[in-house]
Amino acid sequence: MATSAVARETVFALRRQIAKIERTLPERLQAPAGAAPVDAPRNPTSDVTPQNPTADVTHKNITPGDLTIVRRGLAVAPPDAFLRTGAEGLDTALSGGLPKAALSEIHGAATRDAGAVAGFALSLVSLILKQGPPRLPVLWIGTAEVFREAGFPYARGLLGLFGIEPEQLLFSEAPRLLDALWTAEEAARMTALAAVILEVRGSPQRLDLTATRRLHARAQSAGRPVFLLRQAGEPEPTAAPVRLVLSAAPSAPRKTIAGPLAGSMGRPAFTVSIGKSRTALPGQFTLEWNPDERNFEERRAREGRARQERAANPVAVVSASRRGKDPAPASGAVLAFAAVGSPAAGDQPSPGERAAHHRPRRAG
């Protein structure tokens, strides 16, 4: 019995050590009988070691709820550890949303998707500022090549679409990717920033598993999110728990009380695909950003609510004219100024103004 208990304790300790090295989150399960968590306070007179196999392995001060077994790929975390986007489908697929204290990868397959990737990242920053301290700045890091290809965000658009003050968004342009990675690592450990954005173009060798693992570890220790924006790069192994593949979606017509306005452009829309997740299966969603409420809405859910509202209120918003069976014909072009041509008979100048018209123009 003592040998079996020692073997279970040794395997349990090795699993915990491997999980710490791999930086995986624990899943709360029932530990084997007689096993105690490594992080729990231990009695020095009853430590189980290969040299002391007859030691007592029971700890009466340890409750079953404190016992955990670590299994790679599974995680248990509190609900407030996730950033909810507002789109129920995406949040449910991600088991609550994007992790707040982690590295999240937002991938754009082509250079033309850089605007959609940046807009989605700014939307996530807007959600973070809406939920947390509003005056903390956000640091956007990139190389000169990245900003030359994709440009910088428009300051007035930041305030109008995302509610971000222009002075809250700080930019750091690094000459090399190595400098950008160093800046991102140092910024990720700071709690004075609401979030850190690192934008990288292509598939450079320096952005490997080790570099992303360091960024993920810094984000976890500081409790702040780090967003890795990828421009025109191949999907490669990274330490980010979640990878989202972004592209622009066609904008729906603008909604009015009389129905969709033909030929108009509605809210910004994104096609979001779950490329990698430790807890979710691959899926694709079409999200619309609501700049007034500052949250995402899934297009299918929004259209379903609109159909339900029309079914609940079948009466027209404006009743038809009561003067006849048919409504009045549509009016022609309405101009805010008179048509070019000779003035009408009733628009002649007054006698006092006519004299000024006939006076000769003074030279000089």
Coordinates of C-alpha atoms in Angstrom, one line a residue:
M1 CA 0.0 0.0 0.0
A2 CA 2.8 2.4 0.9
T3 CA 4.6 1.7 -2.5
S4 CA 1.4 2.4 -4.4
A5 CA 0.8 5.6 -2.6
V6 CA 4.3 6.8 -3.3
A7 CA 3.9 6.0 -7.0
R8 CA 0.7 8.0 -7.2
E9 CA 2.2 10.9 -5.4
T10 CA 5.3 10.9 -7.6
V11 CA 3.2 10.8 -10.8
F12 CA 1.0 13.6 -9.5
A13 CA 4.0 15.8 -8.6
L14 CA 5.5 15.2 -12.1
R15 CA 2.3 16.2 -13.8
R16 CA 2.2 19.5 -11.8
Q17 CA 5.8 20.2 -12.7
I18 CA 5.2 19.5 -16.4
A19 CA 2.2 21.8 -16.4
K20 CA 4.2 24.6 -14.8
I21 CA 6.9 24.3 -17.5
E22 CA 4.3 24.2 -20.3
R23 CA 2.3 27.0 -18.6
T24 CA -1.0 25.3 -19.0
L25 CA -4.0 26.0 -16.8
P26 CA -5.2 23.4 -14.4
E27 CA -8.5 21.6 -14.5
R28 CA -10.1 21.0 -11.1
L29 CA -10.6 17.3 -10.7
Q30 CA -10.5 14.8 -7.8
A31 CA -6.9 13.7 -7.1
P32 CA -6.0 10.1 -6.4
A33 CA -6.6 8.8 -2.9
G34 CA -3.8 9.9 -0.6
A35 CA -2.3 12.5 -3.0
A36 CA -1.8 16.1 -2.0
P37 CA -1.2 19.1 -4.2
V38 CA 2.4 20.2 -4.5
D39 CA 1.5 23.8 -3.7
A40 CA -0.3 22.9 -0.5
P41 CA 1.4 23.3 2.9
R42 CA 3.2 20.1 3.8
N43 CA 4.2 18.5 7.0
P44 CA 8.0 18.1 7.0
T45 CA 7.7 15.0 9.1
S46 CA 5.5 13.3 6.6
D47 CA 7.1 14.1 3.2
V48 CA 6.9 11.3 0.8
T49 CA 10.1 10.7 -1.1
P50 CA 11.8 7.7 -2.6
Q51 CA 14.1 7.7 0.4
N52 CA 11.2 7.8 2.8
P53 CA 8.6 5.4 1.5
T54 CA 6.9 4.7 4.8
A55 CA 6.0 8.3 5.5
D56 CA 2.4 9.2 6.2
V57 CA 0.8 10.5 3.0
T58 CA -2.5 11.7 4.5
H59 CA -3.0 15.4 5.2
K60 CA -6.1 16.1 7.3
N61 CA -5.8 19.9 6.7
I62 CA -6.3 19.5 2.9
T63 CA -9.9 19.6 1.7
P64 CA -11.0 17.6 -1.4
G65 CA -11.8 20.9 -3.2
D66 CA -8.2 21.9 -3.1
L67 CA -7.0 18.8 -4.9
T68 CA -6.3 19.3 -8.6
I69 CA -5.0 17.2 -11.4
V70 CA -3.4 19.0 -14.4
R71 CA -4.4 17.8 -17.8
R72 CA -3.0 19.5 -20.9
G73 CA -5.5 21.3 -23.1
L74 CA -8.2 21.7 -20.5
A75 CA -8.8 24.6 -18.2
V76 CA -11.0 25.9 -15.5
A77 CA -11.1 29.7 -14.9
P78 CA -13.4 32.2 -13.3
P79 CA -16.0 33.9 -15.6
D80 CA -14.4 37.3 -15.2
A81 CA -11.2 36.0 -16.8
F82 CA -12.7 36.3 -20.3
L83 CA -13.5 39.3 -22.4
R84 CA -17.0 38.9 -23.7
T85 CA -17.6 40.4 -27.2
G86 CA -21.4 40.6 -27.0
A87 CA -21.9 38.1 -29.8
E88 CA -23.4 35.1 -28.0
G89 CA -22.4 32.6 -30.7
L90 CA -18.7 33.5 -30.6
D91 CA -18.6 33.9 -26.8
T92 CA -20.2 30.5 -26.4
A93 CA -17.8 28.9 -28.8
L94 CA -14.8 30.4 -26.9
S95 CA -16.2 29.1 -23.6
G96 CA -16.9 32.7 -22.4
G97 CA -14.9 34.9 -24.7
L98 CA -11.3 35.9 -25.2
P99 CA -8.9 35.5 -22.3
K100 CA -8.0 38.8 -20.7
A101 CA -4.6 37.9 -19.3
A102 CA -3.2 36.1 -22.3
L103 CA -1.7 36.5 -25.8
S104 CA -4.4 36.4 -28.5
E105 CA -3.6 36.2 -32.2
I106 CA -5.6 38.0 -34.8
H107 CA -4.6 36.8 -38.2
G108 CA -5.2 38.4 -41.6
A109 CA -4.5 36.2 -44.6
A110 CA -3.7 39.0 -47.0
T111 CA -2.5 42.6 -46.9
R112 CA -5.9 43.9 -47.9
D113 CA -7.2 42.4 -44.6
A114 CA -5.0 44.7 -42.5
G115 CA -7.8 47.3 -42.1
A116 CA -10.3 44.6 -40.9
V117 CA -7.7 43.2 -38.5
A118 CA -6.9 46.6 -37.1
G119 CA -10.6 47.5 -36.7
F120 CA -11.3 44.3 -34.9
A121 CA -8.4 44.9 -32.5
L122 CA -9.6 48.4 -31.8
S123 CA -13.1 47.1 -31.1
L124 CA -11.6 44.7 -28.5
V125 CA -9.7 47.6 -27.0
S126 CA -12.9 49.6 -26.8
L127 CA -14.5 46.7 -24.9
I128 CA -11.6 46.6 -22.5
L129 CA -11.7 50.4 -21.8
K130 CA -15.5 50.1 -21.4
Q131 CA -15.2 47.5 -18.7
G132 CA -12.0 48.6 -17.0
P133 CA -10.3 51.9 -16.1
P134 CA -11.1 54.2 -19.0
R135 CA -8.1 56.5 -18.8
L136 CA -5.3 53.8 -19.2
P137 CA -3.4 54.1 -22.5
V138 CA -2.9 51.4 -25.1
L139 CA 0.5 50.8 -26.8
W140 CA 0.5 49.8 -30.4
I141 CA 3.9 48.4 -31.5
G142 CA 5.0 47.7 -35.1
T143 CA 7.9 48.0 -37.5
A144 CA 8.4 50.7 -40.1
E145 CA 7.4 48.2 -42.8
V146 CA 4.1 47.4 -41.1
F147 CA 3.0 51.1 -40.7
R148 CA 4.2 51.8 -44.3
E149 CA 1.9 49.1 -45.7
A150 CA -1.1 49.5 -43.5
G151 CA -0.8 53.1 -42.2
F152 CA -1.9 54.5 -38.9
P153 CA -5.5 54.7 -37.4
Y154 CA -7.4 57.9 -38.0
A155 CA -7.6 59.9 -34.8
R156 CA -11.2 61.2 -35.3
G157 CA -12.4 57.8 -36.3
L158 CA -11.0 56.3 -33.1
L159 CA -13.3 58.6 -31.0
G160 CA -16.3 58.3 -33.3
L161 CA -16.4 54.5 -33.8
F162 CA -14.6 53.1 -30.8
G163 CA -14.8 55.8 -28.1
I164 CA -11.0 55.9 -27.8
E165 CA -9.5 59.3 -27.1
P166 CA -6.6 60.0 -29.6
E167 CA -4.2 60.6 -26.7
Q168 CA -4.9 57.1 -25.3
L169 CA -3.4 55.3 -28.2
L170 CA 0.4 55.4 -28.2
F171 CA 2.5 54.2 -31.1
S172 CA 6.0 52.7 -31.1
E173 CA 7.7 52.3 -34.5
A174 CA 10.7 50.0 -34.3
P175 CA 13.3 49.7 -37.0
R176 CA 13.6 45.9 -36.6
L177 CA 11.4 43.1 -35.5
L178 CA 13.8 42.2 -32.7
D179 CA 13.3 45.7 -31.3
A180 CA 9.6 45.4 -31.6
L181 CA 9.6 42.1 -29.7
W182 CA 11.7 43.6 -27.0
T183 CA 9.4 46.6 -26.6
A184 CA 6.3 44.3 -26.5
E185 CA 7.9 42.1 -23.8
E186 CA 8.7 45.1 -21.7
A187 CA 5.3 46.7 -22.2
A188 CA 3.4 43.5 -21.5
R189 CA 4.7 43.4 -18.0
M190 CA 3.4 46.9 -17.2
T191 CA 0.1 47.3 -15.4
A192 CA -0.1 51.0 -16.4
L193 CA -1.3 50.0 -19.9
A194 CA -4.8 48.7 -20.7
A195 CA -3.6 46.5 -23.5
V196 CA -0.6 46.0 -25.8
I197 CA -0.9 45.5 -29.6
L198 CA 2.0 44.0 -31.6
E199 CA 1.6 44.1 -35.3
V200 CA 3.8 41.9 -37.5
R201 CA 4.0 41.4 -41.2
G202 CA 4.7 38.1 -42.9
S203 CA 6.2 35.0 -41.2
P204 CA 9.5 36.1 -39.7
Q205 CA 11.7 33.4 -38.1
R206 CA 12.1 35.5 -34.9
L207 CA 8.4 35.2 -34.2
D208 CA 8.6 31.6 -33.1
L209 CA 7.1 29.6 -30.3
T210 CA 9.7 30.8 -27.8
A211 CA 9.0 34.5 -28.5
T212 CA 5.3 34.1 -28.3
R213 CA 5.6 32.0 -25.1
R214 CA 7.5 34.9 -23.5
L215 CA 4.7 37.4 -24.5
H216 CA 2.1 35.0 -23.2
A217 CA 3.9 34.6 -19.9
R218 CA 4.3 38.4 -19.4
A219 CA 0.6 38.9 -20.2
Q220 CA -0.4 36.3 -17.6
S221 CA 1.8 37.8 -14.9
A222 CA 0.6 41.4 -15.5
G223 CA -3.1 40.4 -16.0
R224 CA -3.4 42.4 -19.2
P225 CA -4.2 41.3 -22.8
V226 CA -1.6 41.3 -25.6
F227 CA -3.0 41.2 -29.1
L228 CA -0.7 39.8 -31.9
L229 CA -1.8 41.2 -35.2
R230 CA -0.5 39.2 -38.2
Q231 CA -0.5 40.7 -41.7
A232 CA -0.2 38.4 -44.7
G233 CA 1.4 35.6 -42.7
E234 CA 1.1 31.8 -42.7
P235 CA -0.5 30.2 -39.7
E236 CA 2.4 29.0 -37.6
P237 CA 2.6 27.4 -34.1
T238 CA 2.4 30.1 -31.4
A239 CA 1.7 30.1 -27.6
A240 CA -1.5 32.1 -28.0
P241 CA -4.4 30.1 -26.6
V242 CA -6.8 31.6 -29.3
R243 CA -6.2 32.4 -32.9
L244 CA -8.9 34.3 -34.9
V245 CA -8.7 34.7 -38.6
L246 CA -10.2 38.0 -39.8
S247 CA -11.5 39.4 -43.0
A248 CA -13.9 42.2 -44.0
A249 CA -17.5 41.2 -44.5
P250 CA -20.0 43.1 -46.8
S251 CA -21.8 45.8 -44.9
A252 CA -25.6 45.4 -44.5
P253 CA -27.9 48.3 -45.5
R254 CA -28.6 50.9 -42.9
K255 CA -31.7 50.1 -40.8
T256 CA -34.5 52.7 -40.7
I257 CA -38.0 52.7 -39.2
A258 CA -39.3 52.0 -42.7
G259 CA -36.9 49.1 -43.3
P260 CA -33.5 48.8 -44.9
L261 CA -32.3 51.9 -46.8
A262 CA -31.3 50.7 -50.3
G263 CA -27.8 51.6 -51.5
S264 CA -26.6 52.6 -48.0
M265 CA -23.8 51.3 -45.9
G266 CA -24.5 50.1 -42.4
R267 CA -22.2 49.1 -39.5
P268 CA -18.7 47.7 -40.0
A269 CA -18.8 43.9 -40.4
F270 CA -16.2 41.3 -39.9
T271 CA -15.9 37.6 -40.8
V272 CA -14.4 35.9 -37.8
S273 CA -13.1 32.3 -38.0
I274 CA -11.7 30.4 -35.0
G275 CA -8.4 29.1 -36.3
K276 CA -7.1 27.7 -33.1
S277 CA -8.5 27.4 -29.6
R278 CA -7.8 25.1 -26.6
T279 CA -11.4 24.9 -25.7
A280 CA -13.4 25.5 -28.9
L281 CA -14.0 23.8 -32.2
P282 CA -13.4 25.6 -35.5
G283 CA -16.3 27.9 -36.5
Q284 CA -17.1 31.0 -38.5
F285 CA -19.2 34.0 -37.5
T286 CA -20.2 37.3 -39.1
L287 CA -20.1 40.1 -36.5
E288 CA -21.2 43.7 -36.8
W289 CA -19.7 46.4 -34.6
N290 CA -22.2 48.7 -32.9
P291 CA -20.4 52.1 -32.3
D292 CA -23.2 53.4 -30.2
E293 CA -23.5 50.5 -27.7
R294 CA -19.8 49.6 -28.3
N295 CA -20.3 45.9 -28.6
F296 CA -20.5 43.2 -31.3
E297 CA -23.7 41.7 -32.6
E298 CA -23.9 38.5 -34.7
R299 CA -25.7 39.2 -38.0
R300 CA -27.9 36.1 -37.9
A301 CA -29.1 36.9 -34.4
R302 CA -29.8 40.5 -35.4
E303 CA -31.7 39.5 -38.4
G304 CA -33.7 37.0 -36.4
R305 CA -34.7 39.7 -33.8
A306 CA -35.7 42.0 -36.6
R307 CA -38.0 39.3 -38.1
Q308 CA -39.5 38.7 -34.7
E309 CA -40.2 42.4 -34.2
R310 CA -41.9 42.7 -37.6
A311 CA -44.0 39.7 -36.9
A312 CA -45.0 41.2 -33.5
N313 CA -45.8 44.6 -35.0
P314 CA -47.4 44.0 -38.5
V315 CA -49.0 47.5 -38.7
A316 CA -47.2 49.9 -41.0
V317 CA -45.2 52.7 -39.4
V318 CA -47.0 55.4 -41.5
S319 CA -50.6 54.8 -42.6
A320 CA -51.6 55.3 -46.3
S321 CA -53.3 58.5 -47.4
R322 CA -57.0 58.7 -46.8
R323 CA -57.8 61.0 -49.8
G324 CA -58.0 58.2 -52.3
K325 CA -57.3 54.6 -52.9
D326 CA -53.8 55.2 -54.2
P327 CA -51.1 57.1 -52.4
A328 CA -49.7 60.4 -53.9
P329 CA -47.1 60.0 -56.6
A330 CA -43.5 60.5 -55.6
S331 CA -42.2 64.1 -55.8
G332 CA -39.5 65.1 -58.2
A333 CA -36.1 66.4 -57.5
V334 CA -36.0 68.9 -54.6
L335 CA -33.4 71.6 -54.7
A336 CA -32.3 74.0 -52.0
F337 CA -31.7 76.8 -54.5
A338 CA -33.4 78.2 -57.6
A339 CA -32.8 76.8 -61.0
V340 CA -30.3 78.6 -63.3
G341 CA -32.1 80.8 -65.8
S342 CA -34.0 84.0 -66.2
P343 CA -35.9 85.0 -63.0
A344 CA -39.7 84.6 -62.9
A345 CA -42.1 87.4 -63.2
G346 CA -42.7 87.6 -59.5
D347 CA -38.9 87.5 -58.7
Q348 CA -38.1 90.9 -60.3
P349 CA -35.9 93.3 -58.2
S350 CA -37.6 96.1 -56.4
P351 CA -37.3 99.7 -57.8
G352 CA -34.6 100.5 -55.2
E353 CA -32.5 97.6 -56.1
R354 CA -33.0 98.1 -59.9
A355 CA -31.1 101.3 -59.8
A356 CA -28.1 99.6 -58.2
H357 CA -28.1 97.1 -61.0
H358 CA -27.9 99.7 -63.7
R359 CA -25.1 101.7 -62.2
P360 CA -21.8 101.4 -64.0
R361 CA -19.1 99.2 -62.3
R362 CA -16.4 101.4 -60.8
A363 CA -12.9 100.7 -62.1
G364 CA -10.3 99.6 -59.6

